[in-house]
Short mmCIF file of C-alpha atoms and ligand atoms in Angstrom, two decimals:
data_model
loop_
_atom_site.label_atom_id
_atom_site.label_comp_id
_atom_site.label_asym_id
_atom_site.label_seq_id
_atom_site.Cartn_x
_atom_site.Cartn_y
_atom_site.Cartn_z
CA MET D 1 -3.58 14.12 37.24
CA GLY D 2 -4.72 11.64 34.64
CA ASN D 3 -1.46 12.10 32.73
CA LYS D 4 0.57 11.45 35.84
CA GLN D 5 -1.33 8.22 36.47
CA SER D 6 -0.76 7.17 32.91
CA ASN D 7 2.96 7.90 33.11
CA GLU D 8 3.20 5.81 36.22
CA LYS D 9 1.43 3.00 34.42
CA LYS D 10 3.92 3.39 31.59
CA ILE D 11 6.90 3.13 33.93
CA GLN D 12 5.53 0.04 35.57
CA GLU D 13 5.00 -1.55 32.21
CA SER D 14 8.50 -0.73 31.01
CA GLN D 15 9.95 -2.34 34.16
CA ILE D 16 8.36 -5.64 33.23
CA SER D 17 9.36 -5.32 29.60
CA VAL D 18 10.38 -8.81 28.53
CA ASN D 19 13.89 -9.56 27.42
CA GLN D 20 14.78 -11.65 24.46
CA SER D 21 15.81 -14.74 26.42
CA GLN D 22 12.54 -14.84 28.39
CA LEU D 23 10.76 -14.57 25.10
CA SER D 24 12.71 -17.44 23.40
CA ALA D 25 12.29 -19.61 26.49
CA ARG D 26 8.51 -19.15 26.47
CA GLU D 27 8.35 -19.70 22.76
CA SER D 28 10.13 -23.06 22.93
CA GLN D 29 8.03 -24.04 25.95
CA LEU D 30 4.85 -23.41 23.99
CA ASN D 31 6.23 -25.19 20.94
CA THR D 32 6.87 -28.38 22.88
CA SER D 33 3.99 -28.38 25.28
CA ASN D 34 1.09 -27.54 23.02
CA SER D 35 1.71 -28.57 19.46
CA ASN D 36 -1.94 -28.18 18.38
CA GLN D 37 -1.93 -24.49 19.11
CA SER D 38 -1.62 -22.42 15.95
CA ASN D 39 1.38 -20.14 15.50
CA TYR D 40 -1.00 -17.24 15.69
CA ALA D 41 -2.42 -18.33 18.99
CA LYS D 42 1.06 -18.90 20.39
CA LYS D 43 2.21 -15.47 19.42
CA GLU D 44 -0.85 -13.92 20.90
CA GLN D 45 -0.42 -15.86 24.13
CA ILE D 46 3.20 -14.63 24.42
CA ALA D 47 2.14 -11.05 23.74
CA GLN D 48 -0.49 -11.18 26.42
CA GLU D 49 1.59 -12.98 28.99
CA LEU D 50 5.01 -11.46 28.65
CA TYR D 51 5.29 -8.41 26.60
CA PHE D 52 4.56 -4.90 27.74
CA PRO D 53 6.70 -2.76 25.50
CA SER D 54 8.43 0.33 26.68
CA SER D 55 8.81 3.41 24.49
CA ASP D 56 12.58 3.19 24.79
CA ASP D 57 12.59 -0.26 23.24
CA CYS D 58 12.33 1.10 19.71
CA PRO D 59 14.95 -0.06 17.19
CA SER D 60 13.52 2.22 14.50
CA LYS D 61 15.02 5.13 16.44
CA ILE D 62 18.80 5.62 16.06
CA ASN D 63 21.30 8.44 16.27
CA ILE D 64 24.66 7.74 14.60
CA THR D 65 27.52 9.63 12.88
CA LEU D 66 29.20 7.97 9.94
CA GLY D 67 31.66 9.48 7.44
CA GLY D 68 31.10 12.92 8.86
CA ILE D 69 27.34 12.71 8.60
CA ASN D 70 24.96 12.58 11.52
CA PHE D 71 21.80 10.53 10.93
CA TRP D 72 19.04 10.40 13.53
CA SER D 73 15.53 9.11 13.83
CA ASN D 74 15.08 9.13 17.61
CA TYR D 75 12.02 11.36 17.64
CA ASP D 76 8.26 11.05 17.41
CA SER D 77 7.33 9.16 14.19
CA GLY D 78 10.99 8.71 13.13
CA ASN D 79 12.01 5.47 11.41
CA LEU D 80 15.55 4.65 10.33
CA PHE D 81 17.09 1.36 11.48
CA LYS D 82 20.59 1.11 10.08
CA VAL D 83 23.11 3.10 8.04
CA GLU D 84 26.12 1.71 6.19
CA GLN D 85 28.80 3.71 4.35
CA VAL D 86 29.55 1.76 1.17
CA GLU D 87 31.70 4.41 -0.55
CA THR D 88 32.98 7.83 0.51
CA ASN D 89 29.73 9.53 -0.33
CA THR D 90 27.34 6.61 -0.73
CA PHE D 91 25.26 5.27 2.17
CA ASN D 92 22.93 2.32 2.40
CA LEU D 93 20.00 3.05 4.66
CA SER D 94 17.68 0.42 6.17
CA ILE D 95 14.27 1.26 7.55
CA SER D 96 12.64 -0.72 10.33
CA GLU D 97 9.84 -3.16 9.91
CA ASP D 98 6.99 -2.60 12.36
CA CYS D 99 8.01 -4.19 15.63
CA GLN D 100 11.35 -5.30 14.16
CA GLY D 101 13.47 -7.39 16.49
CA ARG D 102 11.28 -6.83 19.50
CA ILE D 103 8.74 -9.59 19.50
CA PRO D 104 7.40 -11.80 16.81
CA PRO D 105 4.61 -9.55 15.70
CA VAL D 106 1.19 -11.14 16.33
CA GLN D 107 0.09 -10.36 12.84
CA SER D 108 2.35 -10.30 9.80
CA ASN D 109 4.72 -7.39 9.48
CA LYS D 110 5.65 -8.46 6.04
CA GLY D 111 5.34 -5.48 3.77
CA THR D 112 5.44 -2.94 6.57
CA ARG D 113 8.73 -1.43 5.46
CA GLN D 114 7.34 1.58 3.84
CA TRP D 115 7.33 4.56 6.23
CA PHE D 116 10.66 6.37 6.66
CA ASN D 117 11.39 9.58 8.48
CA PHE D 118 14.93 10.66 9.46
CA LYS D 119 17.13 13.72 9.81
CA VAL D 120 20.61 14.35 8.52
CA VAL D 121 23.24 17.00 9.11
CA THR D 122 26.76 17.27 7.72
CA ALA D 123 29.76 19.09 9.16
CA SER D 124 30.79 20.43 5.77
CA ASP D 125 29.21 20.90 2.34
CA PHE D 126 28.71 17.36 1.06
CA GLN D 127 27.18 15.60 -1.96
CA ALA D 128 25.72 12.32 -0.75
CA ASN D 129 24.09 9.37 -2.51
CA PHE D 130 21.50 7.57 -0.41
CA VAL D 131 19.99 4.17 -1.11
CA ILE D 132 17.17 2.93 1.05
CA VAL D 133 17.83 -0.71 0.48
CA ASN D 134 14.87 -2.53 2.00
CA ILE D 135 11.65 -0.79 1.01
CA ALA D 136 8.64 -3.20 0.76
CA THR D 137 8.03 -5.06 -2.46
CA ARG D 138 4.55 -3.73 -2.95
CA PHE D 139 5.99 -0.66 -4.65
CA LYS D 140 7.06 -2.61 -7.69
CA LYS D 141 3.73 -2.46 -9.41
CA ILE D 142 2.77 1.07 -8.85
CA TRP D 143 5.83 3.18 -8.36
CA SER D 144 7.71 4.18 -11.45
CA ALA D 145 11.27 5.40 -11.81
CA ASP D 146 9.87 8.89 -11.99
CA SER D 147 8.88 9.29 -8.36
CA ASP D 148 9.88 11.21 -5.28
CA ILE D 149 10.22 11.51 -1.58
CA TYR D 150 9.74 14.55 0.62
CA PHE D 151 12.41 16.65 2.36
CA LYS D 152 12.24 19.54 4.84
CA ILE D 153 14.61 22.45 5.22
CA ASN D 154 13.65 25.40 7.47
CA LYS D 155 10.23 24.07 8.27
CA ILE D 156 9.17 23.78 4.63
CA TRP D 157 8.39 20.43 3.11
CA ASN D 158 8.99 19.84 -0.61
CA ARG D 159 9.00 16.91 -3.00
CA TYR D 160 12.38 15.60 -4.09
CA PRO D 161 13.09 13.29 -7.03
CA ALA D 162 13.93 9.68 -6.17
CA VAL D 163 14.10 6.46 -8.11
CA TYR D 164 12.06 3.52 -6.80
CA GLN D 165 13.43 0.23 -8.07
CA GLY D 166 12.50 -3.10 -6.60
CA PHE D 167 13.34 -2.91 -2.91
CA GLN D 168 15.26 0.30 -3.28
CA VAL D 169 14.77 4.03 -3.18
CA LYS D 170 17.71 6.05 -4.53
CA PHE D 171 18.42 9.73 -4.35
CA SER D 172 21.35 12.17 -4.18
CA PHE D 173 21.41 15.28 -2.08
CA GLU D 174 23.64 18.31 -1.91
CA PHE D 175 24.04 19.17 1.80
CA GLN D 176 25.19 22.52 3.10
CA ALA D 177 27.29 22.45 6.22
CA ASN D 178 25.29 22.38 9.49
CA GLN D 179 21.92 22.52 7.75
CA ILE D 180 19.46 20.00 9.15
CA VAL D 181 17.50 18.18 6.43
CA GLN D 182 14.66 15.88 7.20
CA PHE D 183 13.65 13.17 4.74
CA ALA D 184 10.35 11.29 4.81
CA TYR D 185 7.98 9.18 2.78
CA MET D 186 5.36 11.89 3.31
CA PRO D 187 5.38 15.08 5.35
CA PRO D 188 4.83 13.41 8.78
CA TRP D 189 1.85 13.88 10.99
CA SER D 190 3.26 12.72 14.31
CA TYR D 191 1.59 12.19 17.68
CA LYS D 192 2.89 15.51 18.89
CA LYS D 193 1.94 17.35 15.68
CA ASN D 194 -1.59 16.02 16.09
CA GLN D 195 -1.79 17.48 19.58
CA LYS D 196 -0.37 20.81 18.44
CA TYR D 197 -2.78 20.96 15.55
CA LEU D 198 -5.74 20.31 17.87
CA ASP D 199 -4.49 23.03 20.27
CA PHE D 200 -4.34 25.47 17.40
CA TYR D 201 -7.64 24.33 15.92
CA SER D 202 -9.59 24.71 19.12
CA SER D 203 -8.17 28.20 19.64
CA GLN D 204 -9.51 29.32 16.25
CA LEU D 205 -13.11 28.15 16.60
CA HIS D 206 -16.00 30.55 16.61
CA PRO D 207 -17.68 30.66 20.03
CA ASP D 208 -20.96 29.50 18.42
CA ILE D 209 -19.44 26.06 17.96
CA TYR D 210 -19.60 23.62 20.79
CA PHE D 211 -16.24 21.91 21.11
CA ARG D 212 -14.84 19.35 23.54
CA ARG D 213 -11.57 17.54 23.52
CA GLU D 214 -10.85 14.69 25.92
CA THR D 215 -9.05 11.40 26.28
CA ILE D 216 -11.36 8.57 25.44
CA ALA D 217 -8.74 5.93 26.17
CA HIS D 218 -5.06 5.37 26.78
CA SER D 219 -2.98 3.35 24.38
CA LEU D 220 -1.00 0.40 25.71
CA GLU D 221 2.01 2.69 26.12
CA GLY D 222 0.02 5.32 27.92
CA ARG D 223 -0.50 7.80 25.06
CA ASN D 224 -3.79 9.63 24.78
CA ILE D 225 -6.36 8.49 22.26
CA GLU D 226 -8.27 11.67 21.98
CA LEU D 227 -11.91 12.29 21.18
CA ILE D 228 -13.19 15.56 19.74
CA THR D 229 -16.85 16.60 19.95
CA ILE D 230 -18.07 19.27 17.57
CA THR D 231 -21.64 20.51 17.13
CA LYS D 232 -23.79 23.62 17.34
CA ASN D 233 -26.39 24.58 19.91
CA GLY D 234 -24.50 22.85 22.62
CA PRO D 235 -25.11 20.96 25.72
CA SER D 236 -28.71 21.73 26.69
CA GLU D 237 -30.09 18.33 25.96
CA GLN D 238 -27.49 16.04 27.35
CA GLN D 239 -27.73 12.95 29.47
CA PRO D 240 -24.63 11.70 31.25
CA TYR D 241 -23.15 8.50 29.96
CA TYR D 242 -20.09 6.44 30.77
CA CYS D 243 -18.99 3.82 28.26
CA THR D 244 -16.96 1.10 29.95
CA GLU D 245 -14.20 0.81 32.55
CA TYR D 246 -11.60 1.12 29.73
CA LEU D 247 -12.92 4.31 28.32
CA PHE D 248 -12.67 7.90 29.60
CA PRO D 249 -9.77 7.14 31.95
CA GLU D 250 -9.91 10.64 33.38
CA LYS D 251 -13.59 10.54 34.06
CA GLN D 252 -13.06 10.90 37.82
CA PHE D 253 -11.42 14.24 37.09
CA ASN D 254 -13.46 15.64 34.25
CA GLU D 255 -17.04 15.79 33.21
CA PRO D 256 -17.49 12.77 30.91
CA LEU D 257 -18.95 12.73 27.43
CA LYS D 258 -22.68 13.13 27.41
CA LYS D 259 -25.36 12.12 24.99
CA PHE D 260 -27.05 14.70 22.82
CA LYS D 261 -30.54 14.28 21.49
CA LYS D 262 -29.10 14.43 17.96
CA GLN D 263 -27.65 11.83 15.68
CA TYR D 264 -23.88 11.43 15.55
CA ILE D 265 -21.30 11.32 12.77
CA LEU D 266 -18.24 9.37 13.96
CA ILE D 267 -14.95 9.76 12.09
CA SER D 268 -11.73 7.99 13.00
CA CYS D 269 -8.20 8.09 11.62
CA ARG D 270 -4.71 6.54 11.79
CA ILE D 271 -5.50 3.07 13.03
CA HIS D 272 -2.79 2.31 10.46
CA ALA D 273 0.03 4.33 11.81
CA GLY D 274 1.76 5.39 8.65
CA GLU D 275 -1.29 6.35 6.63
CA VAL D 276 -0.53 10.06 6.87
CA PRO D 277 -2.77 11.25 4.00
CA SER D 278 -5.74 10.32 6.24
CA SER D 279 -4.67 12.99 8.76
CA PHE D 280 -4.67 15.57 5.94
CA ILE D 281 -8.15 14.43 4.94
CA LEU D 282 -9.24 14.86 8.55
CA LYS D 283 -7.64 18.31 8.56
CA GLY D 284 -9.85 19.19 5.56
CA ILE D 285 -12.95 17.93 7.37
CA LEU D 286 -12.12 19.93 10.54
CA GLU D 287 -11.27 23.09 8.63
CA SER D 288 -14.47 22.80 6.70
CA LEU D 289 -16.54 22.52 9.88
CA LYS D 290 -14.70 25.51 11.33
CA ASN D 291 -15.48 27.67 8.35
CA GLN D 292 -19.19 27.08 8.74
CA ASN D 293 -20.37 27.34 5.17
CA GLU D 294 -23.91 26.17 4.30
CA SER D 295 -23.05 22.50 4.37
CA ALA D 296 -21.12 22.63 7.62
CA GLU D 297 -23.81 24.74 9.19
CA TYR D 298 -26.52 22.17 8.26
CA LEU D 299 -24.45 19.27 9.58
CA LEU D 300 -23.46 21.03 12.80
CA GLN D 301 -27.08 21.94 13.50
CA ASN D 302 -28.39 18.43 12.82
CA TYR D 303 -25.51 16.22 13.97
CA VAL D 304 -22.87 15.86 16.63
CA PHE D 305 -19.44 15.10 15.12
CA LEU D 306 -17.34 12.70 17.21
CA ILE D 307 -13.80 12.50 15.90
CA ILE D 308 -10.93 10.24 16.98
CA PRO D 309 -7.92 11.71 15.12
CA MET D 310 -5.38 9.03 16.10
CA LEU D 311 -6.49 5.50 16.99
CA ASN D 312 -2.99 4.02 17.06
CA PRO D 313 -0.74 6.67 18.70
CA ASP D 314 1.91 4.12 19.72
CA GLY D 315 2.38 2.95 16.16
CA VAL D 316 2.56 6.55 15.00
CA TYR D 317 5.19 7.46 17.66
CA ARG D 318 7.26 4.40 16.80
CA GLY D 319 7.33 5.23 13.07
CA HIS D 320 5.32 2.14 12.19
CA TYR D 321 3.66 1.81 8.86
CA ARG D 322 0.67 -0.26 9.98
CA LEU D 323 0.85 -2.16 13.28
CA ASP D 324 0.53 -1.23 16.97
CA SER D 325 3.28 -1.72 19.57
CA LEU D 326 2.42 -5.41 20.03
CA GLY D 327 2.41 -6.14 16.31
CA TYR D 328 -1.32 -6.20 15.80
CA ASP D 329 -3.03 -4.72 12.77
CA GLN D 330 -5.76 -3.08 14.83
CA ASN D 331 -8.06 -2.87 11.80
CA ARG D 332 -8.37 -6.65 11.89
CA VAL D 333 -9.25 -7.02 15.63
CA TYR D 334 -12.67 -5.41 15.72
CA ASN D 335 -14.41 -8.83 15.91
CA ARG D 336 -12.61 -9.82 19.12
CA ILE D 337 -12.21 -6.75 21.25
CA VAL D 338 -13.60 -8.50 24.29
CA LYS D 339 -10.86 -11.10 24.11
CA PHE D 340 -8.09 -8.58 24.53
CA PRO D 341 -9.20 -5.19 25.80
CA LYS D 342 -5.87 -3.54 25.17
CA PHE D 343 -7.27 -2.52 21.79
CA ASN D 344 -8.66 0.62 23.31
CA GLY D 345 -8.93 2.58 20.07
CA PRO D 346 -11.17 0.02 18.31
CA LEU D 347 -13.04 -0.50 21.61
CA ALA D 348 -13.79 3.22 21.72
CA VAL D 349 -15.15 3.09 18.14
CA LEU D 350 -17.40 0.11 18.85
CA GLU D 351 -18.69 1.42 22.19
CA ILE D 352 -19.57 4.72 20.63
CA CYS D 353 -21.40 3.01 17.80
CA LYS D 354 -23.25 0.70 20.16
CA ASN D 355 -24.23 3.37 22.71
CA TYR D 356 -24.67 6.54 20.71
CA ASN D 357 -27.07 7.28 17.92
CA VAL D 358 -24.48 7.09 15.14
CA ALA D 359 -25.89 7.84 11.69
CA PHE D 360 -22.61 7.69 9.77
CA TYR D 361 -19.23 6.15 10.60
CA ILE D 362 -16.22 6.96 8.39
CA ASP D 363 -12.76 5.44 8.99
CA LEU D 364 -10.00 7.33 7.10
CA HIS D 365 -7.12 5.40 5.47
CA ALA D 366 -4.48 5.62 2.70
CA HIS D 367 -3.83 2.96 0.15
CA SER D 368 -0.42 1.94 -1.28
CA VAL D 369 -1.52 -0.14 -4.22
CA LEU D 370 -4.90 0.98 -5.58
CA THR D 371 -4.76 4.42 -7.10
CA ASN D 372 -7.25 7.32 -6.69
CA SER D 373 -9.69 7.79 -3.82
CA PHE D 374 -12.48 5.34 -3.16
CA ILE D 375 -14.74 3.96 -0.45
CA TYR D 376 -15.38 0.52 0.95
CA THR D 377 -18.74 -0.05 2.48
CA ASN D 378 -21.16 -2.87 3.40
CA TRP D 379 -23.63 -4.65 1.27
CA HIS D 380 -27.28 -4.77 2.31
CA PRO D 381 -29.82 -7.27 0.93
CA ASN D 382 -32.58 -4.66 0.72
CA PRO D 383 -31.96 -2.79 -2.61
CA SER D 384 -33.40 0.55 -1.38
CA ILE D 385 -31.33 0.49 1.78
CA HIS D 386 -28.29 -0.53 -0.26
CA SER D 387 -28.90 2.32 -2.61
CA ALA D 388 -29.13 4.69 0.37
CA ILE D 389 -25.78 3.31 1.68
CA LEU D 390 -24.24 4.07 -1.69
CA GLU D 391 -25.47 7.61 -1.80
CA PHE D 392 -22.45 8.97 0.09
CA PRO D 393 -19.92 7.41 -2.35
CA LYS D 394 -22.03 8.58 -5.28
CA GLN D 395 -21.97 12.14 -3.94
CA MET D 396 -18.21 11.85 -3.49
CA LYS D 397 -17.92 10.83 -7.13
CA GLN D 398 -19.76 13.95 -8.21
CA LYS D 399 -17.56 16.26 -6.21
CA VAL D 400 -14.11 14.67 -6.31
CA HIS D 401 -12.50 14.51 -9.74
CA HIS D 402 -10.13 11.70 -8.64
CA PHE D 403 -12.76 9.61 -6.85
CA ARG D 404 -13.43 6.13 -8.33
CA ILE D 405 -16.85 4.66 -7.86
CA LYS D 406 -15.53 1.56 -9.56
CA GLU D 407 -13.57 0.72 -6.47
CA SER D 408 -16.22 1.69 -4.01
CA MET D 409 -16.66 -1.87 -2.95
CA SER D 410 -19.01 -3.40 -0.52
CA THR D 411 -17.88 -6.32 1.53
CA SER D 412 -19.93 -9.32 0.82
CA ILE D 413 -19.68 -12.76 2.22
CA ASN D 414 -20.56 -15.56 -0.12
CA TYR D 415 -23.76 -17.14 1.17
CA GLU D 416 -23.04 -20.33 -0.78
CA LYS D 417 -20.03 -21.12 1.35
CA SER D 418 -20.81 -22.96 4.50
CA GLN D 419 -20.55 -21.26 7.85
CA TYR D 420 -17.82 -23.73 8.76
CA GLU D 421 -15.34 -22.04 6.47
CA PHE D 422 -15.74 -18.77 8.32
CA GLU D 423 -15.76 -20.02 11.83
CA GLY D 424 -12.53 -19.55 13.62
CA ILE D 425 -10.64 -18.09 10.66
CA TYR D 426 -8.82 -15.08 11.78
CA THR D 427 -5.95 -13.83 9.77
CA GLU D 428 -5.20 -12.02 6.57
CA LYS D 429 -5.41 -13.78 3.28
CA GLU D 430 -1.68 -13.55 2.49
CA GLU D 431 -0.78 -15.24 5.74
CA ASN D 432 -1.60 -18.79 4.67
CA ILE D 433 -5.03 -18.69 6.26
CA GLN D 434 -4.64 -20.15 9.64
CA LYS D 435 -7.48 -21.71 11.59
CA ALA D 436 -7.53 -20.70 15.20
CA PRO D 437 -10.52 -22.49 16.70
CA ASP D 438 -10.09 -20.79 20.01
CA LEU D 439 -10.88 -17.43 18.37
CA LYS D 440 -14.45 -17.67 17.16
CA ILE D 441 -15.39 -14.81 14.99
CA HIS D 442 -18.99 -13.75 15.23
CA ILE D 443 -20.01 -14.15 11.66
CA THR D 444 -23.07 -16.33 11.73
CA LYS D 445 -25.34 -17.56 8.95
CA GLU D 446 -27.57 -14.55 9.66
CA ASN D 447 -24.71 -12.19 9.11
CA LEU D 448 -23.68 -13.75 5.84
CA VAL D 449 -25.04 -11.94 2.86
CA PRO D 450 -25.37 -13.12 -0.72
CA GLN D 451 -22.85 -11.99 -3.24
CA ASN D 452 -24.29 -9.41 -5.57
CA MET D 453 -23.05 -7.02 -8.16
CA THR D 454 -24.29 -3.93 -9.85
CA SER D 455 -22.67 -1.98 -12.67
CA ASP D 456 -21.53 0.88 -10.46
CA CYS D 457 -20.64 -1.21 -7.43
CA PRO D 458 -18.70 -4.42 -7.89
CA PHE D 459 -18.39 -6.22 -4.59
CA SER D 460 -15.24 -7.48 -3.02
CA THR D 461 -15.56 -11.16 -2.29
CA ASN D 462 -12.76 -11.66 0.25
CA PRO D 463 -14.41 -13.53 3.11
CA TYR D 464 -11.17 -13.52 5.11
CA LEU D 465 -11.13 -9.79 5.63
CA THR D 466 -12.68 -9.87 9.09
CA GLY D 467 -12.32 -7.60 12.09
CA VAL D 468 -12.34 -4.48 9.96
CA ALA D 469 -13.93 -1.37 11.48
CA LYS D 470 -16.56 -0.61 8.91
CA SER D 471 -17.81 -4.22 8.80
CA ASP D 472 -17.84 -4.83 12.53
CA VAL D 473 -19.57 -1.50 13.20
CA TYR D 474 -22.24 -2.79 10.84
CA LEU D 475 -22.40 -6.31 12.33
CA THR D 476 -22.39 -5.25 15.99
CA SER D 477 -24.34 -2.02 16.04
CA SER D 478 -26.56 -2.31 12.96
CA ASN D 479 -25.12 0.92 11.71
CA MET D 480 -25.02 0.16 7.99
CA PHE D 481 -23.86 3.65 6.97
CA SER D 482 -20.34 2.62 7.75
CA TYR D 483 -17.46 3.44 5.42
CA THR D 484 -13.73 3.17 4.85
CA LEU D 485 -12.43 6.08 2.83
CA GLU D 486 -9.19 5.39 1.05
CA VAL D 487 -6.82 7.51 -0.94
CA ASN D 488 -3.58 6.50 -2.66
CA TYR D 489 -0.39 8.05 -1.21
CA ARG D 490 0.89 9.25 -4.51
CA TYR D 491 -1.17 8.67 -7.59
CA TYR D 492 -4.46 8.99 -9.29
CA THR D 493 -5.29 8.15 -12.88
CA LYS D 494 -7.79 9.89 -15.09
CA ASN D 495 -8.48 9.33 -18.73
CA LYS D 496 -5.57 6.85 -18.78
CA GLN D 497 -3.13 9.58 -17.59
CA VAL D 498 -1.27 9.36 -14.30
CA PHE D 499 -1.27 12.33 -11.91
CA LYS D 500 0.48 12.86 -8.60
CA TYR D 501 -1.40 13.90 -5.48
CA GLU D 502 -0.47 17.11 -3.72
CA ILE D 503 -1.09 17.45 0.05
CA SER D 504 -3.76 20.00 -0.86
CA ASP D 505 -5.70 17.25 -2.72
CA PHE D 506 -6.01 15.27 0.53
CA ILE D 507 -7.16 18.36 2.43
CA ASN D 508 -9.76 19.11 -0.34
CA LEU D 509 -10.89 15.50 -0.16
CA GLY D 510 -11.74 16.10 3.51
CA ARG D 511 -13.70 19.22 2.52
CA ASP D 512 -15.58 17.16 -0.03
CA VAL D 513 -16.46 14.59 2.62
CA VAL D 514 -18.35 17.37 4.46
CA GLU D 515 -19.96 18.55 1.22
CA SER D 516 -21.04 15.02 0.30
CA LEU D 517 -22.49 14.34 3.76
CA TYR D 518 -24.55 17.42 3.28
CA SER D 519 -25.58 16.52 -0.25
CA VAL D 520 -26.93 13.09 0.65
CA HIS D 521 -29.52 14.96 2.64
CA GLN D 522 -30.81 16.65 -0.56
CA ASN D 523 -31.74 13.27 -2.00
CA GLN D 524 -35.35 12.47 -1.22
CA ASP D 525 -34.99 8.69 -1.57
CA PHE D 526 -32.16 8.81 0.92
CA ILE D 527 -34.15 10.93 3.38
CA GLN D 528 -37.11 8.56 3.11
CA ILE D 529 -35.09 5.42 3.69
CA LYS D 530 -33.10 7.03 6.45
CA SER D 531 -36.11 8.22 8.34
CA GLN D 532 -37.69 4.74 8.11
CA LEU D 533 -34.48 3.26 9.46
CA ASP D 534 -34.18 5.81 12.21
CA GLY D 535 -37.68 4.81 13.35
CA SER D 536 -36.95 1.11 13.39
CA ILE D 537 -33.26 0.71 13.98
CA PHE D 538 -31.64 3.76 15.46
CA ASN D 539 -34.02 4.33 18.35
ZN1 ZN J 1 -5.34 1.54 6.28
#
């Protein structure tokens, strides 16, 4: 019933989907009538007033035949925008920027041309040269000529050599007649695949494990943002709890999430749509819990795992690299959820952290530029508490051979800078720092923390990075054990040598998250600090 309602909502929204002329008219109206309003504020106003996207309005999804070859991307997580035949067997391919041609994205979509995922079939045997002509510039530094893409034939994904040069990715492929070949930046983890995986996962669980799967929110386009609950010694100590009107949309039909008298570990994933390695990390975490070794057993007995496997399902479906369907980077909106409650994924994360006894929060990501795996966390002025916060990254360093403690940065905000400089700034650094006084961020002098540095933990000093999950969970719910786990898509370096990640490395990284969460509980200093905090802060 809930799904039916959501589909109806989707249909209504698609009917009022704005056309380009409406959009231009409103843009010029705003430009002339209110010249003091920042570009950012104008874009946001348009998005809120006019634009409710429909799933059909998706230029990244095409299906064309050219020179005897059929190219298509009109499926979940597909992204191919344009194909041009430049010679008999040479084709220029363009991928879509997030939200390309639909609305001016509210946040910058510069650099979002990275994810590609399309299928090809030829009528006869054919040797083709493909050039993806518009990949994002950020590859220049890190990707060498000796790189690759992935392709799938008969359900098996493999690496395939490709040359990355500037804006281009070049590769040749020998097609056999009528054989469907899928090409992608990484083996995709689509919205549908995520659901299938969870179906399979839940069917494999030992009956000792308490497991729930429900919709915690709908995305703007009506897709399910799912919440998984996993623990042991199930529901005996629950108290009913509803979060807000936006959460648990099917609560009238199902029994809603209840509170346990245990602490929680919250893990979320795919707020950045194209960051597929994070789904493989999550797979490793889930498999590890399913296998119930000593570490998993301890954690399941002592904690309730709450897992949101896909925070941005619309972006994933659309084949976006980073943004949602309105062109927001949802990992920069956590400080202003109340302003625009369509951010139901981030809203779910914050409401859980505010209303449940969350001991650890880990948001899973993938990084295009920095190599290896590493963690961002928050800085705390009390050295013992800060050391307890760093215990999880330190355990990761011991277990994961490609983990870099050097880049396990804490966010710090320079206390010396006046509060004025932070007030109202809401954008990313590379976007010419705009001031939008109507959007007050909630960093106050009390929230600002002095810059500090230790040998094993150099701090990031970017004060403009606001609205990020791990920071806002800390600022709004006092949960300081809040982390962003990153892994590079392709590379790690060790002893000055460069290595390529395999998918299995990401899955093992997830397993090591579980092992490290267990190991922090073996450290007496950590236990002592944590129990003091639990007495004063968490209750
Ligand atoms: Zn990310």
